[in-house]
Amino acid sequence: MTYDIAINGKNYRLDLKRVLDGWSCHLDGREVDVDAVLARPDVLSLRIANKAYEVKCERVGNEMHLWVGSVRFAVNVRDPRSFRGRIRAVDDHGPRRLTAPMPGKIVRVLVSQGDEVSAGTGVLVVEAMKMQNEVKSPKKGRIQKILVSEGAAVNAGDVLAIVE
C-alpha cells in the first residue's frame, strides 16, 4: 500500500507492506523499522527505532489531526487506490454517527437535540481511565438525536449521537 501524506504542509510517500511478523515500512524510499499495534479505536501504539509513541487520530470536519504525545500535527493522507479519497466532499452529505472512541462513561452532554453545530464543535465528553475525551461533530449540521445521557456507560464504537 502506498500513501501520499502531508504533515504540516510537508509531503511524504509512505509504502507499507504486511510481512509475517508485522510491517515493512519505507518512508520516501528509506526503510524504517516500525512495529504498530492498534491500542484502541483511533489510537496507535508505535515503536520506531526502539522508541515508543502513542499516536491518536482525530477527525475535525474534513481535517485530520494526529496527536503524538501532546503535539498536534495537521495531516492529509491520500491513498491513490481509493475512490473515496477522490470524493471526500461527499462525506458531508447525509447523517453522520458520532461513536465512542473507547469504553468509558459519558460525563457531559454539551449540546441538545435540535442544536445547530459547526464541524469540530464538542458534542459529548467520554471519560476513560480518568482521562476525558471530547467527541466532536464531524460536520456542520443539526443534532438529530442524542442516544446517551450523562452517567451512561458506553463501549468503543457505540453510537452516541447523530448529526444531520
PDB file of C-alpha atoms in Angstrom, residues 19-114:
ATOM      1  CA  VAL A  19       5.071  -9.233   6.395  1.00  0.00           C
ATOM      2  CA  LEU A  20       4.953 -12.303   8.629  1.00  0.00           C
ATOM      3  CA  ASP A  21       5.874 -10.611  11.902  1.00  0.00           C
ATOM      4  CA  GLY A  22       4.481  -7.103  11.286  1.00  0.00           C
ATOM      5  CA  TRP A  23       5.021  -4.411   8.680  1.00  0.00           C
ATOM      6  CA  SER A  24       7.676  -3.422   6.173  1.00  0.00           C
ATOM      7  CA  CYS A  25       7.778   0.377   6.052  1.00  0.00           C
ATOM      8  CA  HIS A  26       9.556   2.704   3.626  1.00  0.00           C
ATOM      9  CA  LEU A  27       9.304   6.479   4.074  1.00  0.00           C
ATOM     10  CA  ASP A  28      10.432   8.416   0.985  1.00  0.00           C
ATOM     11  CA  GLY A  29      12.328   5.288  -0.128  1.00  0.00           C
ATOM     12  CA  ARG A  30      14.179   4.887   3.192  1.00  0.00           C
ATOM     13  CA  GLU A  31      13.447   1.741   5.237  1.00  0.00           C
ATOM     14  CA  VAL A  32      12.115   2.462   8.731  1.00  0.00           C
ATOM     15  CA  ASP A  33      11.911  -0.163  11.492  1.00  0.00           C
ATOM     16  CA  VAL A  34       8.302   0.073  12.752  1.00  0.00           C
ATOM     17  CA  ASP A  35       6.115  -2.042  14.998  1.00  0.00           C
ATOM     18  CA  ALA A  36       2.468  -0.950  15.285  1.00  0.00           C
ATOM     19  CA  VAL A  37      -0.439  -2.084  17.443  1.00  0.00           C
ATOM     20  CA  LEU A  38      -3.959  -0.633  17.460  1.00  0.00           C
ATOM     21  CA  ALA A  39      -4.346   0.157  21.186  1.00  0.00           C
ATOM     22  CA  ARG A  40      -7.979   1.265  20.827  1.00  0.00           C
ATOM     23  CA  PRO A  41     -10.048   2.867  18.068  1.00  0.00           C
ATOM     24  CA  ASP A  42      -8.131   5.816  16.578  1.00  0.00           C
ATOM     25  CA  VAL A  43      -5.091   5.232  18.860  1.00  0.00           C
ATOM     26  CA  LEU A  44      -1.971   3.520  17.554  1.00  0.00           C
ATOM     27  CA  SER A  45       0.953   2.372  19.689  1.00  0.00           C
ATOM     28  CA  LEU A  46       4.117   2.696  17.569  1.00  0.00           C
ATOM     29  CA  ARG A  47       7.673   1.594  18.092  1.00  0.00           C
ATOM     30  CA  ILE A  48      10.048   3.308  15.698  1.00  0.00           C
ATOM     31  CA  ALA A  49      13.757   2.514  16.018  1.00  0.00           C
ATOM     32  CA  ASN A  50      13.309   1.378  19.654  1.00  0.00           C
ATOM     33  CA  LYS A  51      11.354   4.489  20.712  1.00  0.00           C
ATOM     34  CA  ALA A  52       7.693   4.185  21.715  1.00  0.00           C
ATOM     35  CA  TYR A  53       4.966   6.626  20.672  1.00  0.00           C
ATOM     36  CA  GLU A  54       1.207   6.834  21.177  1.00  0.00           C
ATOM     37  CA  VAL A  55      -0.468   8.359  18.137  1.00  0.00           C
ATOM     38  CA  LYS A  56      -4.096   9.490  18.348  1.00  0.00           C
ATOM     39  CA  CYS A  57      -6.081  10.288  15.216  1.00  0.00           C
ATOM     40  CA  GLU A  58      -8.762  12.984  15.431  1.00  0.00           C
ATOM     41  CA  ARG A  59     -11.045  13.993  12.590  1.00  0.00           C
ATOM     42  CA  VAL A  60     -12.483  17.505  12.695  1.00  0.00           C
ATOM     43  CA  GLY A  61     -14.758  18.214   9.748  1.00  0.00           C
ATOM     44  CA  ASN A  62     -12.706  17.482   6.645  1.00  0.00           C
ATOM     45  CA  GLU A  63      -9.406  17.773   8.531  1.00  0.00           C
ATOM     46  CA  MET A  64      -7.367  15.039  10.161  1.00  0.00           C
ATOM     47  CA  HIS A  65      -5.106  15.727  13.115  1.00  0.00           C
ATOM     48  CA  LEU A  66      -2.569  13.359  14.647  1.00  0.00           C
ATOM     49  CA  TRP A  67      -1.520  13.789  18.255  1.00  0.00           C
ATOM     50  CA  VAL A  68       1.892  12.377  19.136  1.00  0.00           C
ATOM     51  CA  GLY A  69       2.012  12.828  22.888  1.00  0.00           C
ATOM     52  CA  SER A  70       0.907  16.426  23.435  1.00  0.00           C
ATOM     53  CA  VAL A  71       1.977  17.670  19.974  1.00  0.00           C
ATOM     54  CA  ARG A  72      -0.659  18.019  17.242  1.00  0.00           C
ATOM     55  CA  PHE A  73       0.056  17.664  13.529  1.00  0.00           C
ATOM     56  CA  ALA A  74      -2.306  18.585  10.676  1.00  0.00           C
ATOM     57  CA  VAL A  75      -2.310  15.599   8.314  1.00  0.00           C
ATOM     58  CA  ASN A  76      -3.668  14.860   4.863  1.00  0.00           C
ATOM     59  CA  VAL A  77      -3.474  11.226   3.726  1.00  0.00           C
ATOM     60  CA  ARG A  78      -4.205  10.237   0.151  1.00  0.00           C
ATOM     61  CA  ASP A  79      -4.431   6.631  -0.922  1.00  0.00           C
ATOM     62  CA  PRO A  80      -4.045   6.707  -4.717  1.00  0.00           C
ATOM     63  CA  ARG A  81      -6.068   3.456  -4.954  1.00  0.00           C
ATOM     64  CA  SER A  82      -9.027   4.831  -3.016  1.00  0.00           C
ATOM     65  CA  PHE A  83     -12.043   6.219  -4.847  1.00  0.00           C
ATOM     66  CA  ARG A  84     -13.235   7.631  -1.501  1.00  0.00           C
ATOM     67  CA  GLY A  85     -10.096   9.770  -1.270  1.00  0.00           C
ATOM     68  CA  ARG A  86     -11.027  11.485  -4.529  1.00  0.00           C
ATOM     69  CA  ILE A  87     -14.525  12.480  -3.429  1.00  0.00           C
ATOM     70  CA  ARG A  88     -14.147  13.463   0.241  1.00  0.00           C
ATOM     71  CA  ALA A  89     -16.759  16.223  -0.131  1.00  0.00           C
ATOM     72  CA  VAL A  90     -19.451  13.541  -0.287  1.00  0.00           C
ATOM     73  CA  ASP A  91     -18.738  12.791   3.403  1.00  0.00           C
ATOM     74  CA  ASP A  92     -20.580  15.976   4.430  1.00  0.00           C
ATOM     75  CA  HIS A  93     -23.885  14.836   2.932  1.00  0.00           C
ATOM     76  CA  GLY A  94     -26.365  12.849   4.980  1.00  0.00           C
ATOM     77  CA  PRO A  95     -26.446  11.994   8.663  1.00  0.00           C
ATOM     78  CA  ARG A  96     -23.195  11.118  10.472  1.00  0.00           C
ATOM     79  CA  ARG A  97     -22.997   8.965  13.578  1.00  0.00           C
ATOM     80  CA  LEU A  98     -20.755  10.010  16.442  1.00  0.00           C
ATOM     81  CA  THR A  99     -19.310   6.916  18.098  1.00  0.00           C
ATOM     82  CA  ALA A 100     -17.498   6.304  21.372  1.00  0.00           C
ATOM     83  CA  PRO A 101     -13.728   6.275  20.743  1.00  0.00           C
ATOM     84  CA  MET A 102     -13.195   3.882  23.667  1.00  0.00           C
ATOM     85  CA  PRO A 103     -15.104   2.216  26.503  1.00  0.00           C
ATOM     86  CA  GLY A 104     -15.955   4.674  29.255  1.00  0.00           C
ATOM     87  CA  LYS A 105     -18.615   6.808  30.856  1.00  0.00           C
ATOM     88  CA  ILE A 106     -20.451   9.855  29.490  1.00  0.00           C
ATOM     89  CA  VAL A 107     -19.566  12.694  31.860  1.00  0.00           C
ATOM     90  CA  ARG A 108     -21.094  15.611  29.937  1.00  0.00           C
ATOM     91  CA  VAL A 109     -23.523  16.212  27.115  1.00  0.00           C
ATOM     92  CA  LEU A 110     -22.550  19.588  25.649  1.00  0.00           C
ATOM     93  CA  VAL A 111     -25.456  20.139  23.217  1.00  0.00           C
ATOM     94  CA  SER A 112     -29.155  19.366  22.993  1.00  0.00           C
ATOM     95  CA  GLN A 113     -31.162  17.574  20.355  1.00  0.00           C
ATOM     96  CA  GLY A 114     -32.000  20.047  17.585  1.00  0.00           C
TER      97      GLY A 114
END
